[in-house]
Tab-separated table of C-alpha atoms in Angstrom:
chain	number	residue	atom	x	y	z
A	8	MET	CA	102.956	20.003	115.462
A	9	LYS	CA	103.707	17.938	112.352
A	10	ASN	CA	100.674	19.357	110.542
A	11	PHE	CA	101.747	22.909	111.286
A	12	LYS	CA	105.293	22.223	110.099
A	13	LEU	CA	103.838	20.846	106.883
A	14	GLN	CA	101.724	23.981	106.467
A	15	ALA	CA	104.766	26.185	107.006
A	16	PHE	CA	106.758	24.179	104.462
A	17	LEU	CA	103.921	24.431	101.952
A	18	MET	CA	103.785	28.189	102.578
A	19	MET	CA	107.453	28.403	101.654
A	20	LEU	CA	106.947	26.362	98.469
A	21	ILE	CA	103.917	28.403	97.436
A	22	SER	CA	105.789	31.669	97.976
A	23	CYS	CA	108.658	30.368	95.841
A	24	HIS	CA	106.389	29.243	92.997
A	25	VAL	CA	104.329	32.432	93.054
A	26	VAL	CA	107.334	34.720	92.832
A	27	MET	CA	109.786	32.659	90.795
A	28	PRO	CA	107.865	32.520	87.456
A	29	VAL	CA	108.109	36.295	87.076
A	30	ALA	CA	111.826	36.221	87.793
A	31	TRP	CA	112.944	36.461	84.185
A	32	THR	CA	116.160	38.269	85.082
A	33	GLU	CA	118.875	37.169	87.460
A	34	GLN	CA	118.291	40.200	89.663
A	35	LYS	CA	114.578	39.476	89.982
A	36	GLN	CA	115.328	35.834	90.607
A	37	ASN	CA	117.699	36.714	93.449
A	38	ALA	CA	115.099	39.029	94.963
A	39	SER	CA	112.364	36.396	94.706
A	40	ILE	CA	114.564	33.757	96.336
A	41	LEU	CA	115.414	36.133	99.177
A	42	ILE	CA	111.745	37.017	99.724
A	43	SER	CA	110.835	33.323	99.730
A	44	LEU	CA	113.513	32.551	102.308
A	45	VAL	CA	112.300	35.375	104.542
A	46	ALA	CA	108.720	34.093	104.202
A	47	ALA	CA	109.872	30.616	105.187
A	48	TYR	CA	111.781	32.046	108.156
A	49	TYR	CA	108.721	33.835	109.536
A	50	ALA	CA	106.499	30.823	108.902
A	51	TYR	CA	108.907	28.544	110.730
A	52	ASN	CA	109.139	30.927	113.690
A	53	LEU	CA	105.363	30.929	114.056
A	54	ILE	CA	105.299	27.147	114.484
A	55	PRO	CA	105.997	27.059	118.254
A	56	TYR	CA	103.198	29.527	118.962
A	57	TYR	CA	100.432	27.608	117.234
A	58	ALA	CA	101.593	24.051	117.854
A	59	ASP	CA	100.397	21.921	120.748
A	60	GLN	CA	102.375	22.790	123.862
A	61	PRO	CA	104.003	20.069	126.007
A	62	ALA	CA	102.353	19.509	129.379
A	63	GLU	CA	105.416	20.724	131.284
A	64	PHE	CA	105.187	24.122	129.555
A	65	TYR	CA	101.922	24.916	131.327
A	66	VAL	CA	101.992	26.795	134.613
A	67	SER	CA	99.480	24.290	135.976
A	68	HIS	CA	102.072	21.528	135.654
A	69	SER	CA	104.441	22.925	138.290
A	70	TYR	CA	102.703	25.880	139.947
A	71	PRO	CA	99.180	24.904	141.049
A	72	HIS	CA	98.523	28.043	143.102
A	73	ALA	CA	99.611	30.325	140.275
A	74	GLN	CA	97.242	28.405	138.016
A	75	LEU	CA	94.430	28.980	140.523
A	76	TRP	CA	95.214	32.698	140.348
A	77	TYR	CA	94.969	32.537	136.556
A	78	GLU	CA	91.619	30.772	136.801
A	79	GLU	CA	90.419	33.569	139.076
A	80	MET	CA	91.511	36.066	136.421
A	81	ILE	CA	89.519	34.130	133.800
A	82	VAL	CA	86.372	34.744	135.823
A	83	LYS	CA	87.308	38.307	136.774
A	84	TYR	CA	88.118	39.463	133.237
A	85	PRO	CA	85.853	37.644	130.749
A	86	GLN	CA	86.493	40.374	128.160
A	87	ALA	CA	90.140	39.240	127.963
A	88	HIS	CA	89.101	35.716	126.869
A	89	LEU	CA	91.784	34.201	129.074
A	90	ASP	CA	90.020	30.846	128.903
A	91	LYS	CA	91.045	30.724	125.232
A	92	LYS	CA	94.701	31.377	126.012
A	93	ASN	CA	97.486	29.175	127.357
A	94	PHE	CA	99.258	30.278	130.536
A	95	LEU	CA	102.838	29.073	130.102
A	96	HIS	CA	106.188	29.399	131.825
A	97	MET	CA	108.325	27.637	129.214
A	98	ARG	CA	108.752	28.107	125.477
A	99	TYR	CA	110.604	26.430	122.646
A	100	GLY	CA	114.231	27.414	122.163
A	101	ILE	CA	114.534	29.704	125.204
A	102	SER	CA	115.993	28.779	128.565
A	103	ILE	CA	113.551	29.130	131.423
A	104	GLU	CA	115.694	31.787	133.135
A	105	LYS	CA	115.440	34.114	130.126
A	106	ILE	CA	111.675	33.964	129.733
A	107	SER	CA	109.896	37.204	130.565
A	108	TRP	CA	106.306	38.347	130.241
A	109	GLY	CA	105.322	37.979	126.620
A	110	VAL	CA	102.852	36.594	124.136
A	111	GLY	CA	103.014	34.298	121.135
A	112	GLY	CA	99.821	33.388	119.334
A	113	ASN	CA	97.386	32.528	122.123
A	114	ASN	CA	100.181	31.729	124.557
A	115	ILE	CA	100.844	34.068	127.466
A	116	TYR	CA	104.296	33.612	128.985
A	117	VAL	CA	105.193	34.635	132.523
A	118	SER	CA	108.674	35.212	133.894
A	119	GLN	CA	110.077	32.614	136.253
A	120	VAL	CA	110.840	35.151	138.989
A	121	ASP	CA	107.291	36.521	139.003
A	122	LEU	CA	105.832	33.038	138.799
A	123	ILE	CA	107.687	31.773	141.861
A	124	TYR	CA	106.593	34.810	143.864
A	125	LEU	CA	103.030	34.526	142.558
A	126	GLU	CA	102.899	30.888	143.652
A	127	SER	CA	103.968	31.888	147.156
A	128	VAL	CA	101.720	34.938	147.518
A	129	TYR	CA	98.572	33.342	146.154
A	130	SER	CA	99.153	30.271	148.287
A	131	LYS	CA	99.053	32.542	151.327
A	132	LYS	CA	95.913	34.252	150.083
A	133	ILE	CA	93.863	31.104	149.514
A	134	ASN	CA	95.012	29.749	152.879
A	135	GLY	CA	93.564	32.801	154.587
A	136	GLN	CA	96.868	34.385	155.580
A	137	GLU	CA	97.131	38.155	155.670
A	138	LEU	CA	99.119	39.641	152.805
A	139	SER	CA	101.556	42.506	153.188
A	140	SER	CA	101.060	45.710	151.224
A	141	GLN	CA	103.967	44.689	148.993
A	142	GLU	CA	102.333	41.346	148.227
A	143	LEU	CA	98.990	42.988	147.477
A	144	ASP	CA	100.693	45.479	145.171
A	145	PHE	CA	102.398	42.589	143.401
A	146	LEU	CA	99.068	40.870	142.745
A	147	TYR	CA	97.554	44.083	141.378
A	148	LEU	CA	100.554	44.718	139.136
A	149	THR	CA	100.530	41.122	137.904
A	150	GLU	CA	96.879	41.525	136.938
A	151	TRP	CA	97.774	44.576	134.859
A	152	ALA	CA	100.703	42.742	133.227
A	153	LEU	CA	98.485	39.774	132.398
A	154	LEU	CA	95.904	42.032	130.759
A	155	HIS	CA	98.633	43.798	128.796
A	156	GLU	CA	99.756	40.485	127.299
A	157	ALA	CA	96.142	39.438	126.771
A	158	GLY	CA	95.711	42.661	124.812
A	159	HIS	CA	98.538	41.592	122.513
A	160	ALA	CA	96.904	38.199	122.027
A	161	GLU	CA	93.540	39.818	121.275
A	162	LEU	CA	95.264	41.853	118.559
A	163	ASN	CA	96.825	38.648	117.151
A	164	TYR	CA	100.202	40.297	117.620
A	165	SER	CA	102.486	37.430	116.572
A	166	LEU	CA	100.833	36.701	113.238
A	167	HIS	CA	100.380	40.359	112.344
A	168	ALA	CA	104.008	41.085	113.240
A	169	ALA	CA	105.223	38.366	110.878
A	170	VAL	CA	102.903	39.483	108.070
A	171	LEU	CA	103.871	43.134	108.509
A	172	ALA	CA	107.597	42.403	108.596
A	173	LEU	CA	107.350	40.212	105.497
A	174	GLY	CA	105.188	42.775	103.707
A	175	CYS	CA	107.572	45.629	104.499
A	176	PHE	CA	110.600	43.565	103.517
A	177	THR	CA	108.988	42.497	100.234
A	178	THR	CA	107.933	46.051	99.371
A	179	LEU	CA	111.362	47.476	100.146
A	180	GLU	CA	113.064	44.659	98.227
A	181	ILE	CA	110.928	45.354	95.145
A	182	ILE	CA	111.579	49.106	95.390
A	183	LYS	CA	115.303	48.447	95.696
A	184	MET	CA	115.243	46.035	92.758
A	185	VAL	CA	113.337	48.437	90.488
A	186	TYR	CA	115.577	51.365	91.437
A	187	LYS	CA	118.707	49.281	90.947
A	188	GLU	CA	117.621	48.038	87.522
A	189	SER	CA	116.619	51.488	86.310
A	190	THR	CA	119.750	53.312	87.478
A	191	ASP	CA	122.570	50.745	87.330
A	192	ASP	CA	123.667	51.427	83.753
A	193	ALA	CA	123.647	55.208	84.070
A	194	CYS	CA	125.442	55.072	87.409
A	195	LYS	CA	128.097	52.694	86.092
A	196	LYS	CA	128.738	54.853	83.018
A	197	SER	CA	129.059	57.936	85.195
A	198	ILE	CA	131.597	56.221	87.455
A	199	GLU	CA	133.529	54.893	84.453
A	200	SER	CA	133.789	58.366	82.932
A	201	ILE	CA	135.100	59.818	86.187
A	202	VAL	CA	137.596	56.991	86.711
A	203	ALA	CA	138.802	57.233	83.091
A	204	THR	CA	139.976	60.796	83.691
A	205	CYS	CA	142.153	59.658	86.606
A	206	PHE	CA	143.533	56.257	85.591
A	207	ALA	CA	144.760	54.766	82.328
A	208	ASP	CA	145.219	51.151	83.397
A	209	ASP	CA	142.120	49.073	82.551
A	210	VAL	CA	142.652	46.683	85.476
A	211	ILE	CA	142.686	49.530	87.972
A	212	LYS	CA	139.689	51.182	86.323
A	213	ASN	CA	137.643	47.974	86.397
A	214	TYR	CA	138.573	47.364	90.023
A	215	ILE	CA	137.541	50.869	91.094
A	216	VAL	CA	134.280	50.733	89.143
A	217	SER	CA	133.414	47.327	90.641
A	218	ALA	CA	134.254	48.543	94.144
A	219	ALA	CA	132.143	51.675	93.677
A	220	MET	CA	129.173	49.654	92.456
A	221	TRP	CA	129.458	47.251	95.385
A	222	MET	CA	129.594	50.203	97.772
A	223	ARG	CA	126.437	51.502	96.114
A	224	TYR	CA	124.697	48.160	96.609
A	225	GLY	CA	125.867	48.084	100.220
A	226	ALA	CA	124.457	51.548	100.851
A	227	MET	CA	121.138	50.490	99.314
A	228	ASN	CA	121.011	47.413	101.551
A	229	CYS	CA	121.798	49.511	104.620
A	230	LEU	CA	119.033	51.954	103.709
A	231	GLN	CA	116.642	49.046	103.211
A	232	GLY	CA	117.541	47.593	106.611
A	233	LEU	CA	117.193	50.980	108.294
A	234	SER	CA	113.797	51.565	106.682
A	235	LEU	CA	112.595	48.123	107.752
A	236	GLY	CA	113.802	48.771	111.295
A	237	VAL	CA	112.032	52.133	111.498
A	238	LEU	CA	108.744	50.793	110.124
A	239	THR	CA	108.830	47.755	112.411
A	240	THR	CA	109.662	49.863	115.458
A	241	LEU	CA	106.807	52.277	114.798
A	242	TRP	CA	104.361	49.398	114.398
A	243	VAL	CA	105.549	47.616	117.545
A	244	ARG	CA	105.284	50.837	119.573
A	245	ASP	CA	101.721	51.278	118.338
A	246	GLN	CA	100.916	47.692	119.341
A	247	GLU	CA	102.379	48.295	122.796
A	248	MET	CA	100.204	51.382	123.190
A	249	GLN	CA	97.129	49.401	122.204
A	250	ALA	CA	98.022	46.626	124.656
A	251	ASP	CA	98.468	49.262	127.379
A	252	ASN	CA	95.066	50.704	126.527
A	253	PHE	CA	93.497	47.254	126.755
A	254	ALA	CA	94.996	46.707	130.203
A	255	ASN	CA	94.070	50.203	131.382
A	256	GLN	CA	90.479	49.934	130.211
A	257	HIS	CA	89.796	46.509	131.697
A	258	ALA	CA	91.976	46.311	134.818
A	259	ALA	CA	90.352	46.693	138.216
A	260	THR	CA	90.613	50.229	139.555
A	261	ASP	CA	92.923	49.098	142.367
A	262	CYS	CA	95.472	47.915	139.784
A	263	LEU	CA	95.934	51.265	138.066
A	264	PRO	CA	97.712	53.268	140.821
A	265	ILE	CA	100.105	50.342	141.317
A	266	ALA	CA	100.911	50.303	137.605
A	267	ILE	CA	101.623	54.039	137.793
A	268	ARG	CA	104.032	53.519	140.691
A	269	PHE	CA	105.723	50.714	138.766
A	270	PHE	CA	106.478	52.945	135.780
A	271	GLU	CA	107.374	55.887	138.018
A	272	TYR	CA	110.001	53.721	139.699
A	273	PHE	CA	111.754	53.056	136.390
A	274	ALA	CA	111.368	56.655	135.259
A	275	ASP	CA	113.104	57.766	138.460
A	276	GLN	CA	116.083	55.551	137.628
A	277	TYR	CA	116.801	57.662	134.547
A	278	GLN	CA	116.095	61.043	136.121
A	279	PRO	CA	119.627	61.764	137.474
A	280	SER	CA	121.248	61.220	134.072
A	281	ILE	CA	118.512	63.259	132.378
A	282	ASP	CA	119.040	66.139	134.816
A	283	ARG	CA	122.785	66.046	134.216
A	284	ILE	CA	122.390	66.190	130.433
A	285	VAL	CA	119.863	69.014	130.693
A	286	GLU	CA	122.211	71.098	132.850
A	287	GLU	CA	125.063	70.585	130.385
A	288	LEU	CA	122.927	71.554	127.401
A	289	LYS	CA	121.600	74.661	129.122
A	290	GLU	CA	125.129	76.040	128.970
A	291	ASP	CA	124.931	75.987	125.160
A	292	ALA	CA	123.156	79.272	124.403
A	293	ASP	CA	122.841	78.606	120.652
A	294	PHE	CA	121.245	75.219	121.212
A	295	MET	CA	118.802	76.618	123.764
A	296	SER	CA	117.819	79.463	121.443
A	297	GLU	CA	117.055	76.962	118.676
A	298	LEU	CA	114.854	74.947	121.042
A	299	ALA	CA	113.067	78.113	122.098
A	300	TYR	CA	112.505	79.054	118.452
A	301	PHE	CA	110.786	75.724	117.766
A	302	ASP	CA	108.999	75.798	121.151
A	303	ILE	CA	110.639	72.548	122.314
A	304	ASP	CA	110.946	71.822	126.021
A	305	ILE	CA	114.470	70.591	126.696
A	306	ILE	CA	113.445	68.233	129.503
A	307	ASP	CA	110.791	66.557	127.349
A	308	LEU	CA	113.294	66.286	124.503
A	309	ILE	CA	116.013	64.631	126.597
A	310	LYS	CA	113.495	62.305	128.239
A	311	SER	CA	112.181	61.177	124.865
A	312	VAL	CA	115.667	60.576	123.478
A	313	THR	CA	116.789	58.744	126.633
A	314	TYR	CA	113.746	56.485	126.845
A	315	PHE	CA	113.835	55.735	123.122
A	316	GLY	CA	117.532	54.910	123.282
A	317	LYS	CA	116.977	52.477	126.146
A	318	ASP	CA	113.815	50.869	124.783
A	319	PRO	CA	112.701	51.899	121.279
A	320	MET	CA	109.957	49.254	121.157
A	321	HIS	CA	107.859	50.653	124.029
A	322	PRO	CA	106.295	54.068	124.604
A	323	SER	CA	108.006	56.284	127.151
A	324	PHE	CA	107.370	55.871	130.862
A	325	ASP	CA	105.767	59.321	130.952
A	326	TYR	CA	103.349	58.347	128.195
A	327	ARG	CA	102.385	55.115	129.939
A	328	ILE	CA	101.924	56.872	133.270
A	329	GLN	CA	99.769	59.569	131.709
A	330	SER	CA	97.618	57.042	129.833
A	331	ILE	CA	96.829	55.282	133.119
A	332	ARG	CA	96.047	58.590	134.818
A	333	ASP	CA	93.719	59.459	131.952
A	334	GLU	CA	91.868	56.176	132.477
A	335	ILE	CA	91.537	56.826	136.218
A	336	GLU	CA	90.187	60.306	135.483
A	337	ARG	CA	87.759	58.874	132.929
A	338	ARG	CA	86.419	56.420	135.495
A	339	LEU	CA	86.047	59.151	138.103
A	340	GLU	CA	84.121	61.331	135.660
A	341	LYS	CA	81.952	58.397	134.654
A	342	GLY	CA	81.282	57.593	138.308
A	343	SER	CA	80.304	61.164	139.088
A	344	GLN	CA	77.800	61.134	136.229
A	345	VAL	CA	76.026	58.015	137.482
């Protein structure tokens, strides 16, 4: 842990000393300091993922039967390299009740609710007790969820996310800095000429010009933040799709229909509100004619907007359901060719 903190601190210092020498203007210096601070922030946030984990963080510490299930998954899915990953139920800085399925470095985190149920169900299984259909479905779905998170770990999600976010932020900050430097003088002169035609008092003119320039800087910062958010969201959605594909390709065939039912359940929760919006929009003839002109299905449109509004970081339920169905169909075709 101490070694990794030292590495993160050195990363911050290196980033400062690499960027700062070229900061020969105050504006460039401010940008370089900001970039260095962001680099340090991401480096520091990676520390918990790659540091040694306390013994009590491991599932094996408190949930022996759940750990036995995980060991079975290690054997069942060697392509997921689960033996190289930590199966944890606690993480730094987050209360145990708020932990959900996730990944950080080579750590796979499981939610407390699922873990307690998994401990109970797998205990019954290894003791030879008959499992209900609900309990069997839970085990199949948990396998799929585990492989989804393993897919993230295989893609080195945490490190790549930090590098991408820092890279996007740095690029946007440089673009903003260059644009600001190249247009500030002309923009200020233009504002001054407009203000001069309306006000004679120098104090008022200076105040208005300063306020206008600050509003300009604020708009540029908002645009930078929006651009960073869009780029990050698109990348995260792509990573989620790849993790889904990993789970779909490697999960046992029995797991796939259960995963479909899981996503169908959540899709059904949104269906009433989607139907209501669709019916209201169908009354707008102009809007419907525009959709028809561009060959856009109104139901697909409202579904996409609704799902994205609720969870912009994950692909839609329909997409995830269809991707699993495609994998089932692929396996059936492959089986028929054997």
